[in-house]
XYZ file of C-alpha atoms in Angstrom:
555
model
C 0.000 0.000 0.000
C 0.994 3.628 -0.801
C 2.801 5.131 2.458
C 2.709 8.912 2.362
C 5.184 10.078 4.822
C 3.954 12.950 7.168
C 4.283 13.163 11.113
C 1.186 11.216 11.330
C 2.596 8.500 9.687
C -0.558 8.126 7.508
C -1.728 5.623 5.079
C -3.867 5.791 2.006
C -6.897 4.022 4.304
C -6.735 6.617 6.986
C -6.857 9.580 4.384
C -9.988 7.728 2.774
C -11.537 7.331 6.138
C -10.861 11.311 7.324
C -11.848 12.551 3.232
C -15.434 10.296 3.810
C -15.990 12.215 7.415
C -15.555 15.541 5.838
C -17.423 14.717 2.928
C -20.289 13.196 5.443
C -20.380 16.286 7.701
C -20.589 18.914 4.929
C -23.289 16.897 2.569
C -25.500 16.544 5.648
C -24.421 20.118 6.869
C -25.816 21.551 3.210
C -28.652 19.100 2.869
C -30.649 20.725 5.880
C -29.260 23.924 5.081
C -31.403 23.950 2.139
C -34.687 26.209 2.127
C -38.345 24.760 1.490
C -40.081 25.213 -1.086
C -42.000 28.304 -1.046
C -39.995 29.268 2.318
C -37.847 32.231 2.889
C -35.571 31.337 5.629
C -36.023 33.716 8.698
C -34.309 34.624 12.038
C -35.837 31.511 14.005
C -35.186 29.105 11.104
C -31.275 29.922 11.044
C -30.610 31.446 14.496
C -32.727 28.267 16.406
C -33.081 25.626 13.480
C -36.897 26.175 13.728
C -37.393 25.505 17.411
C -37.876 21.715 16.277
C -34.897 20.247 17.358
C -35.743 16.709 19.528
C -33.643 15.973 22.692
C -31.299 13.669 21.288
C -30.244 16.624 18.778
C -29.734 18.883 21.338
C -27.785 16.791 24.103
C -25.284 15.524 20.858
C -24.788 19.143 19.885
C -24.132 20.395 23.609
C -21.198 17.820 23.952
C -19.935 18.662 20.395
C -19.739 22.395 21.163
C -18.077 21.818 24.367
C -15.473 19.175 23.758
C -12.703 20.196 20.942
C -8.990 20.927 20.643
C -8.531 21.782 24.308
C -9.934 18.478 25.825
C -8.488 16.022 23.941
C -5.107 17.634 23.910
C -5.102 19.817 26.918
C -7.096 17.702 29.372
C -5.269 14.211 28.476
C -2.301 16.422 29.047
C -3.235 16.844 32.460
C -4.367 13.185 33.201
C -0.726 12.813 31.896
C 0.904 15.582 34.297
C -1.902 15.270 37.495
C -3.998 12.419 36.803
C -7.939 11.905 37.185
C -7.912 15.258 39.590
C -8.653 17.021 36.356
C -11.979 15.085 35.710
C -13.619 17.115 38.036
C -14.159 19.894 35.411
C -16.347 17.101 33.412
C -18.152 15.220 36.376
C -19.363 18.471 37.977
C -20.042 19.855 34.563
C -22.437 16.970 34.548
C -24.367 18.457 38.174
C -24.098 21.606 36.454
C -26.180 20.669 33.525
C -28.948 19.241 35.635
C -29.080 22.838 37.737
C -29.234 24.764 34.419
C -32.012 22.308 33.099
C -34.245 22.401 36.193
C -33.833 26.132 37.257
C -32.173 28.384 34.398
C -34.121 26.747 30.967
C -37.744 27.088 32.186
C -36.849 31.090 32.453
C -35.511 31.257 29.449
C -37.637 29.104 27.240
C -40.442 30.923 28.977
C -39.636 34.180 27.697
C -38.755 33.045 24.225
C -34.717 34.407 23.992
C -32.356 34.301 21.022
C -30.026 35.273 23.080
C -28.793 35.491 26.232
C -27.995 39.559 26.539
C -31.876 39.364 25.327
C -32.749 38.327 28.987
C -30.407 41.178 30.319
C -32.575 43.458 28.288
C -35.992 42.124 29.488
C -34.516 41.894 33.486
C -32.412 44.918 33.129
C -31.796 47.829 30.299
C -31.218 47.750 27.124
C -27.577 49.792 28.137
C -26.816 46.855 30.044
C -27.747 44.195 27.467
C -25.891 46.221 24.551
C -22.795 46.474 27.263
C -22.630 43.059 27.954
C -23.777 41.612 24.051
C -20.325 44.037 22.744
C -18.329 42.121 25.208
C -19.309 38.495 24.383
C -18.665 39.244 20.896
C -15.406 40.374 21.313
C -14.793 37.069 23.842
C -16.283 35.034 21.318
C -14.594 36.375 18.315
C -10.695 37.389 20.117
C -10.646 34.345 23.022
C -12.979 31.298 22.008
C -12.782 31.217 17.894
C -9.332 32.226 18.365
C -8.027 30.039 20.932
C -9.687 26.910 18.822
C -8.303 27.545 15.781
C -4.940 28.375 17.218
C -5.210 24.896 19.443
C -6.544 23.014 16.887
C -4.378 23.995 14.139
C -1.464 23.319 16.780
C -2.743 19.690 17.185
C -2.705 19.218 13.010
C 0.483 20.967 12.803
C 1.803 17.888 15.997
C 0.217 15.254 14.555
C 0.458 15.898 10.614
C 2.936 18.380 10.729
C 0.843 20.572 8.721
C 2.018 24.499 9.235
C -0.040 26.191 11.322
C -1.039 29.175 8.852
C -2.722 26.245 6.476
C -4.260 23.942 9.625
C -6.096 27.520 10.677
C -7.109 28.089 7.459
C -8.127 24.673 6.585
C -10.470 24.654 9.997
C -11.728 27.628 9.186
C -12.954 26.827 5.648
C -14.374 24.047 7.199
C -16.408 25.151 9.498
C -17.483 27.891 7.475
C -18.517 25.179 4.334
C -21.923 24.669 6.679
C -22.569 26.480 9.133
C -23.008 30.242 7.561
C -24.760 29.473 5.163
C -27.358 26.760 7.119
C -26.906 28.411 10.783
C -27.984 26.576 14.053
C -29.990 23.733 12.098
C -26.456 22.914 9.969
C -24.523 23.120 12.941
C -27.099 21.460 15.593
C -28.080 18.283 12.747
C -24.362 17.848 11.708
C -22.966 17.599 15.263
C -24.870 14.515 15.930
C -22.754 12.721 13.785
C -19.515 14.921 15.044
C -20.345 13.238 18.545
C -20.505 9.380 17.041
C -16.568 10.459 15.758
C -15.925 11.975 18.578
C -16.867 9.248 21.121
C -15.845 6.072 18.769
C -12.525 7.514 18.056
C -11.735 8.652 21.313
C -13.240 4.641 23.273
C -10.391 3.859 20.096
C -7.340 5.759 21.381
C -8.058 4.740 25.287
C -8.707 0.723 23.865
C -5.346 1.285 22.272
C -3.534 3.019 24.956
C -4.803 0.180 27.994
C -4.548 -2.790 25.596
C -0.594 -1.513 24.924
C -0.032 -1.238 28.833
C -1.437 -4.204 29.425
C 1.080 -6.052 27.012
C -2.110 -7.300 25.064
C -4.318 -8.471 27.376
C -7.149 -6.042 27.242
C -9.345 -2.790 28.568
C -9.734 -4.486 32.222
C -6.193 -5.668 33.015
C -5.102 -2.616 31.242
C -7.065 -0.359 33.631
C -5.056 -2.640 36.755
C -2.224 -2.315 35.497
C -2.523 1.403 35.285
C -3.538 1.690 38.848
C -0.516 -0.834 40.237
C 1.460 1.306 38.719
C 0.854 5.028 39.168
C -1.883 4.942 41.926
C -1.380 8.616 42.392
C -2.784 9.192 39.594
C -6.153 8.143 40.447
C -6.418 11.049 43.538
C -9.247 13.067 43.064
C -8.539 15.416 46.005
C -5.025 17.052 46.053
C -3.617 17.962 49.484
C -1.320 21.617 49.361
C 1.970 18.902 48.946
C 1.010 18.652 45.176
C 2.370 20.765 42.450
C -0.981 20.737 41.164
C -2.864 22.390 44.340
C -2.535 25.852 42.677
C -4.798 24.355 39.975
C -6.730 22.197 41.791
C -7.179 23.303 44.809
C -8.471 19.788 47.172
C -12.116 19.957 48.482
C -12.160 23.304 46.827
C -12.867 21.948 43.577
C -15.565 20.432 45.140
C -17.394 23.443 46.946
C -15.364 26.450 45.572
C -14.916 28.808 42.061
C -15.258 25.669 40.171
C -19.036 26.176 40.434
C -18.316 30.122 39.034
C -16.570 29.061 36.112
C -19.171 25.895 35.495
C -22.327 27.549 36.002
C -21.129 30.657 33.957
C -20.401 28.358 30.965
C -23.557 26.483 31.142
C -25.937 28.862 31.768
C -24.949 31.802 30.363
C -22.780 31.365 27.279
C -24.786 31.726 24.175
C -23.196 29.085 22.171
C -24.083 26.132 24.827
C -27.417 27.875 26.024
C -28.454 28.501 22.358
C -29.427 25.002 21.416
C -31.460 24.257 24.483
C -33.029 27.472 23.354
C -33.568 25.876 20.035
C -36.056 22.744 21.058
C -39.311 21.295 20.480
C -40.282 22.190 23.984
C -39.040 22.598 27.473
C -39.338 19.095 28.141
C -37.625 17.959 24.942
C -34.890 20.301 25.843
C -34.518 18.832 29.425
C -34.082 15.502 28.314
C -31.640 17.033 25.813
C -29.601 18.322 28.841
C -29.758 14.873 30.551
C -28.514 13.294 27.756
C -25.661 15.443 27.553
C -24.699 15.177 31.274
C -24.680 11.569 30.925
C -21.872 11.851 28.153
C -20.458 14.257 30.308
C -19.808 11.428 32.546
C -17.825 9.237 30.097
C -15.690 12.110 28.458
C -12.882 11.716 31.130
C -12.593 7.934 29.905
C -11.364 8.955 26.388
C -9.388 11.872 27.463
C -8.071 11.611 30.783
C -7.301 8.045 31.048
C -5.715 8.071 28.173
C -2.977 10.744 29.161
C -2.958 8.540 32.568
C -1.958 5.303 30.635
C 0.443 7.757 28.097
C 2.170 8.346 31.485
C 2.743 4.726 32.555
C 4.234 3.985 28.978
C 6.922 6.702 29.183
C 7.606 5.748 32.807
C 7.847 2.011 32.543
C 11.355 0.664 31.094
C 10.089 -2.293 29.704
C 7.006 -0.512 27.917
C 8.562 2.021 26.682
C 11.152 -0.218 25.039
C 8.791 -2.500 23.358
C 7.328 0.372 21.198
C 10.354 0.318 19.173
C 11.648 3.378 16.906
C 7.611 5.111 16.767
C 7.579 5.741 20.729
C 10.700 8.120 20.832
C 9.015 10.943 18.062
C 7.214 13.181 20.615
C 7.578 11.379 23.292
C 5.772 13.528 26.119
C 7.235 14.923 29.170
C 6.478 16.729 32.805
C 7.565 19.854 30.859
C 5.829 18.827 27.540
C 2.552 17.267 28.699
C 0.026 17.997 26.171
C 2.388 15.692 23.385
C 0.328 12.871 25.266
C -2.616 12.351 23.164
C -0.922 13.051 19.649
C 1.874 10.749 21.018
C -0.489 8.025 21.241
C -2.042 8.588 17.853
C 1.236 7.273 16.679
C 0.491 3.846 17.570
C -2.943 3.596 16.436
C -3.022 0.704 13.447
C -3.544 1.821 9.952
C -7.519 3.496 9.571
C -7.971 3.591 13.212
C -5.665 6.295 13.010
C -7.902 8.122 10.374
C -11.098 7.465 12.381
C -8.913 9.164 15.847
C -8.070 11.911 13.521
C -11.478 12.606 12.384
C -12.782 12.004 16.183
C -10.595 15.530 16.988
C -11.163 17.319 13.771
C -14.745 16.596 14.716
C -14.412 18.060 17.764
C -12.803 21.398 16.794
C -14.737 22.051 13.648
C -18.017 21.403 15.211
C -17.310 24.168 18.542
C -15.694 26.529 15.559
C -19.333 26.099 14.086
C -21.292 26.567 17.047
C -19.255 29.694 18.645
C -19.707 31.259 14.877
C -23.615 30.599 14.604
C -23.683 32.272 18.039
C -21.700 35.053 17.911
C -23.742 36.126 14.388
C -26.669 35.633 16.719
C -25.632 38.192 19.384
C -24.355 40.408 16.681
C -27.534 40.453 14.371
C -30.228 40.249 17.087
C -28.996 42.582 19.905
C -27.175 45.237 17.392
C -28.077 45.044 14.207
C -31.813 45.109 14.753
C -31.275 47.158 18.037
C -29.503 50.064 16.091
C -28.594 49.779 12.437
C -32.120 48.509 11.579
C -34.811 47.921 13.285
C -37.482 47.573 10.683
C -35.058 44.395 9.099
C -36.941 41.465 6.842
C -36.129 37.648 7.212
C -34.005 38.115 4.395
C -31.713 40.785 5.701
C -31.810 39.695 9.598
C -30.397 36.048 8.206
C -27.852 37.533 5.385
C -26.560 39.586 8.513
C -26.337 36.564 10.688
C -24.320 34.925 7.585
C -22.093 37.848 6.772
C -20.543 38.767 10.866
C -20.294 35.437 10.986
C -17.889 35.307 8.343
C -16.020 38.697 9.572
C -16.232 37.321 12.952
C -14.269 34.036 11.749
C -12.002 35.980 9.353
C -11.080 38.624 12.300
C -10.079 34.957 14.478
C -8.522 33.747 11.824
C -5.779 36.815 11.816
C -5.732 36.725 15.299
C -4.810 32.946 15.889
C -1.384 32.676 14.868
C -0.509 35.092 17.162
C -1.802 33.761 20.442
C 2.006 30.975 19.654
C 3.574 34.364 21.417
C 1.859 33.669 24.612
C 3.167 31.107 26.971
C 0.921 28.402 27.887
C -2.155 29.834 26.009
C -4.652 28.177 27.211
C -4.121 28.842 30.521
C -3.791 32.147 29.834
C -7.109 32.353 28.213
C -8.792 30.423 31.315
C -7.562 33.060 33.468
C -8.978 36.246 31.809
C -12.178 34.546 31.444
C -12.291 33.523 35.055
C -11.757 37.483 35.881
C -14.980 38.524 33.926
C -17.322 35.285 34.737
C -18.096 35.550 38.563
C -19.148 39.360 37.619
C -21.206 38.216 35.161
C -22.289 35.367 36.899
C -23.126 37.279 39.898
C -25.634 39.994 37.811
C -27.632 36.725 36.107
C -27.647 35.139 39.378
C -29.525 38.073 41.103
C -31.327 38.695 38.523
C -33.273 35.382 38.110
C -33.519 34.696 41.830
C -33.817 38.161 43.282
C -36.357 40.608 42.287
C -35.508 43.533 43.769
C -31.861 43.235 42.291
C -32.210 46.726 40.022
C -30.186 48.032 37.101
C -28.331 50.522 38.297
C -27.022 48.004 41.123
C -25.908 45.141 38.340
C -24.190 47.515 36.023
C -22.268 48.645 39.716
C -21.781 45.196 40.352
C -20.558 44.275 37.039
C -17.897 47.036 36.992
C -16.730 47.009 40.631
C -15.986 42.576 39.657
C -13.261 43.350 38.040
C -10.944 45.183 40.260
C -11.679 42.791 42.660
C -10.553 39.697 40.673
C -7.488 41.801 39.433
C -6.860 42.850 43.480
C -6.801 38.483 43.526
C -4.648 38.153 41.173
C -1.827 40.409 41.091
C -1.996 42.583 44.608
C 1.448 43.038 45.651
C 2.178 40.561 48.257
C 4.379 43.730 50.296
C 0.819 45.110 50.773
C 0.025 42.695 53.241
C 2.458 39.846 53.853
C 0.048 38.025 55.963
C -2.812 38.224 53.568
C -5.270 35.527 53.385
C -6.333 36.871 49.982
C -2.893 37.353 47.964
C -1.675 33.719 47.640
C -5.270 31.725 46.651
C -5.736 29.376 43.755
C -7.288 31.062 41.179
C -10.852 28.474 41.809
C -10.873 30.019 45.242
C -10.270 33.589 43.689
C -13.118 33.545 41.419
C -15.319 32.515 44.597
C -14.497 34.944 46.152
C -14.874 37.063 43.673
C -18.206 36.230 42.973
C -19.703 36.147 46.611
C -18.152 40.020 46.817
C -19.735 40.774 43.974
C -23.147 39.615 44.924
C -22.669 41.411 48.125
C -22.059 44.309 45.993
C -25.266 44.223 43.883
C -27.458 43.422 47.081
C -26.314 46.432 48.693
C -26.815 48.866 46.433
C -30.141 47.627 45.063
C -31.340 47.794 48.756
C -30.144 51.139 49.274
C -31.369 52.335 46.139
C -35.087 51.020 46.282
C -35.123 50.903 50.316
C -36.492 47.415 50.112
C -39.220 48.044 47.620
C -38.986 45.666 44.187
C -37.657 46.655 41.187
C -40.127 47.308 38.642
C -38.285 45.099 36.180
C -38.480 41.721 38.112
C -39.144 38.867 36.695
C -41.199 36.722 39.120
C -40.831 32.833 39.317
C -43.463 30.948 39.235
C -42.816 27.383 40.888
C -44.715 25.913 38.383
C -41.752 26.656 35.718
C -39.679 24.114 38.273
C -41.901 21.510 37.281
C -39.821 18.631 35.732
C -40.895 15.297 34.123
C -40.016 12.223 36.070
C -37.606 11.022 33.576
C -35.775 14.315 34.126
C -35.813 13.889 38.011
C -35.042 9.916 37.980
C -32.479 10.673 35.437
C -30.285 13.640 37.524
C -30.916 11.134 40.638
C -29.413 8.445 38.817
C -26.380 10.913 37.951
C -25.819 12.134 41.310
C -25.703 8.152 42.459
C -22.811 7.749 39.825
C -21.327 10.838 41.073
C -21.245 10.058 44.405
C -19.763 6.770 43.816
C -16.753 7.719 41.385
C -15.439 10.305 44.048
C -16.105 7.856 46.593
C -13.944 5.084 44.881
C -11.136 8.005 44.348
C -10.957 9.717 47.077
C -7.699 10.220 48.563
């Protein structure tokens, strides 16, 4: 067979298999893009795919927006460097999901939003909501669609050795083939199958990756020998002794900024929220968040385990020296952690490596797809029709959505080569989110639960967050050597930061209103807590799981 030389090492099967995915994803992506007969696409049919998308849609497309570049490499980076610890961000991701279905969706579904700064504008101002829909453009456009494409091109360029200029284009292209011109019901339709990749390849690489420790034997005595042999790895709690404390900061994981940074994402980030947003009915949207917390369970078994069982390779003589010539390109490193997953791809036999490839191109193209759809959605809804025109026809409203998303992606396109300057990107990026998220969360927060949380006192709020993170994160330690404050793990810091905030917002609505409510409340009705029993038997059944996994690993 024809051997075509690159990084990857790949055959003329796997290029077959990765050219049939891509042709797959964009034939399906342009086949619902297409309009009816006699039907002139408007703002619901390409900003929330009709609200007709069934719960099986919708839990598949919440996975496929949130896993890409990041978790495959990044987070079986850190299995590799820290272990299972770093599953936490999945499993209470999972309890997270269940809180935003039961409490968060009815509110929003309710009032029929396109967008989340839409709710600011019905709770608040439209100030506020024009404030706040300016910034999560810019997030989307400078942080998330750049970071991706940087990461993800970064991964190519590691495992193919394509240069990163082409891998960003390539992605780009892509994910533009689709989505722009066929909007949330493209991206929503097509990430169903994303997820199948996704999951298959990834259960692939761990199979691989066990079976290889093992010497052979298989998943279960793979998964032993694992454990035998680096049972450190399998802490869930860190005590202060590990290197890792600063990230993962023990039972504060558990009951600290963790929650800031999960409910934030969940609840309030457009490009997750907006397909929930997007269903047949509250109901069908529930299960669609059960189904997705569920997955969210089994994510950390095809990309923390494997870094886990990359570790014990490296680390064990004999292993390491029965992978021949193939185990010393890339080999990964303490210093050089995220080389773990595209390490492993190395050893993959001829097509699985294609599918494994396709499982993360999958995974980047189809968040590129769904952070493009929604930042068009912010842009066209809560400016265009807010200020350039109001009076706007389907046709205009969706050729809007279709044209910022393409500057929006051509603007993150420029920018992505040039986030290689910053050290340790990611981490970089997770950090200046986490100083604008417990502000943020803090406003919503009070402004769902608390009616007589006013304007004035969330736009205060809002503001005042950030010096307060900032005084968290970079205060001078000679200010006050003793300083409970100044040396925190950035979880704990954005817990902080967020309780301040609140504390904030609640005093000055009080003061401002002298305990009368704010005439823009929005009351809650128990009755929009009401949940069918498959939703309740299903988040009971999580939290049993739950419970059990950090029982078994906790140490």
């Amino acid at each position: 067979m024809l051997r075509i030389d690159m990084n990857g090492n790949f055959q003329v099967l796997d290029y077959t298999i990765f050219i049939c995915y891509a042709l797959l994803i964009l034939g399906v992506g342009l086949w619902v893009s297409r309009d009816k007969k006699g039907h002139q696409k408007n703002a619901e049919d390409y900003f929330l795919a009709s609200k007709s998308l069934p719960w099986w849609a919708i839990g598949a497309s919440l996975i496929a927006a949130n896993i890409s570049a990041e978790q495959f490499i990044g987070m079986s980076g850190s299995g590799f460097a820290l272990g299972l610890a770093i599953a936490s961000y999945e499993w209470m991701a999972a309890i997270t999901l269940i809180i935003v279905g039961k409490y968060f969706l009815p509110i929003f579904i309710e009032k029929g939003l396109y967008t989340i700064p839409e709710f600011v504008e019905k709770r608040y101002s439209t100030n506020l909501k024009t404030i706040l829909a300016v910034f999560w453009i810019g997030l989307y456009v400078f942080v998330n669609l750049a970071s991706v494409l940087y990461l993800g091109a970064l991964a190519l360029e590691t495992i193919m050795g394509i240069p990163m200029i082409y891998g960003v284009i390539g992605l780009a292209l892509f994910a533009a083939a689709y989505s722009l011109y066929g909007g949330l019901s493209a991206v929503a339709w097509t990430d169903v199958i994303q997820v199948v990749f996704l999951i298959i390849g990834g259960l692939v690489t761990t199979y691989l990756a066990l079976n290889t420790v093992s010497g052979g034997e298989g998943i279960i005595a793979g998964i032993q020998t694992v454990y035998e042999a680096a049972p450190d790895r399998f802490a869930m709690i860190l005590d202060k002794s590990n290197p890792e404390f600063k990230n993962l900061p023990g039972i504060g994981v558990l009951v600290g900024g963790l929650w800031v940074a999960n409910l934030y994402y969940w609840g309030f980030n457009q490009y997750i929220i907006q397909r929930t947003l997007a269903a047949k009915s509250l109901k069908e949207s529930q299960k669609g968040i059960l189904l997705a917390a569920f997955l969210k369970l089994l994510i950390p078994v095809i990309v923390v385990i494997p870094g886990i069982a990359a570790y014990v390779m490296v680390n064990d003589p004999e292993i390491f020296a029965s992978l021949g010539d193939v185990g010393l390109k890339n080999v990964p490193s303490s210093e050089q952690a995220d080389k773990a997953y595209p390490w492993l791809l190395q050893f993959l036999p001829v097509g699985l490596k294609g599918l494994a490839f396709a499982a993360l191109t999958a995974a980047i193209v189809s968040s590129l797809a769904s952070m493009l759809n929604s930042t068009s959605t912010i842009f066209t809804m809560d400016i265009y029709k807010q200020y350039i025109n109001k009076d706007a026809g389907d046709k205009a409203t969706v050729n809007i959505g279709r044209l910022s998303a393409a500057v929006a992606l051509i603007i993150a396109s420029i920018t992505a080569p040039l986030l290689g300057g910053i050290d340790q990107a990611f981490q970089f990026i997770q950090e200046y989110t986490g100083v604008v998220s417990p502000g943020i969360l803090a406003v919503f927060m009070l402004g769902l639960f608390w009616k007589k949380t006013t304007n004035k006192a969330a736009i205060i709020g809002a503001l005042t967050s950030i010096p307060i993170a900032m005084y968290f994160k970079v205060a001078p330690k000679g200010w006050s050597e003793n300083s409970f404050f100044l040396d925190l793990p950035w979880m704990d810091q954005m817990g902080y930061t967020a309780i301040l905030t609140m504390i904030v917002i609640a005093t000055v609505s009080l003061v401002q209103h002298k305990g009368k409510n704010d005439e823009k409340g929005i009351p809650i009705s128990k009755q929009l807590f009401k949940t069918s029993p498959l939703f309740n038997i299903g988040s009971f059944a999580i939290m049993i799981i739950l419970v059990a996994l950090y029982a078994i690993f906790w140490r």
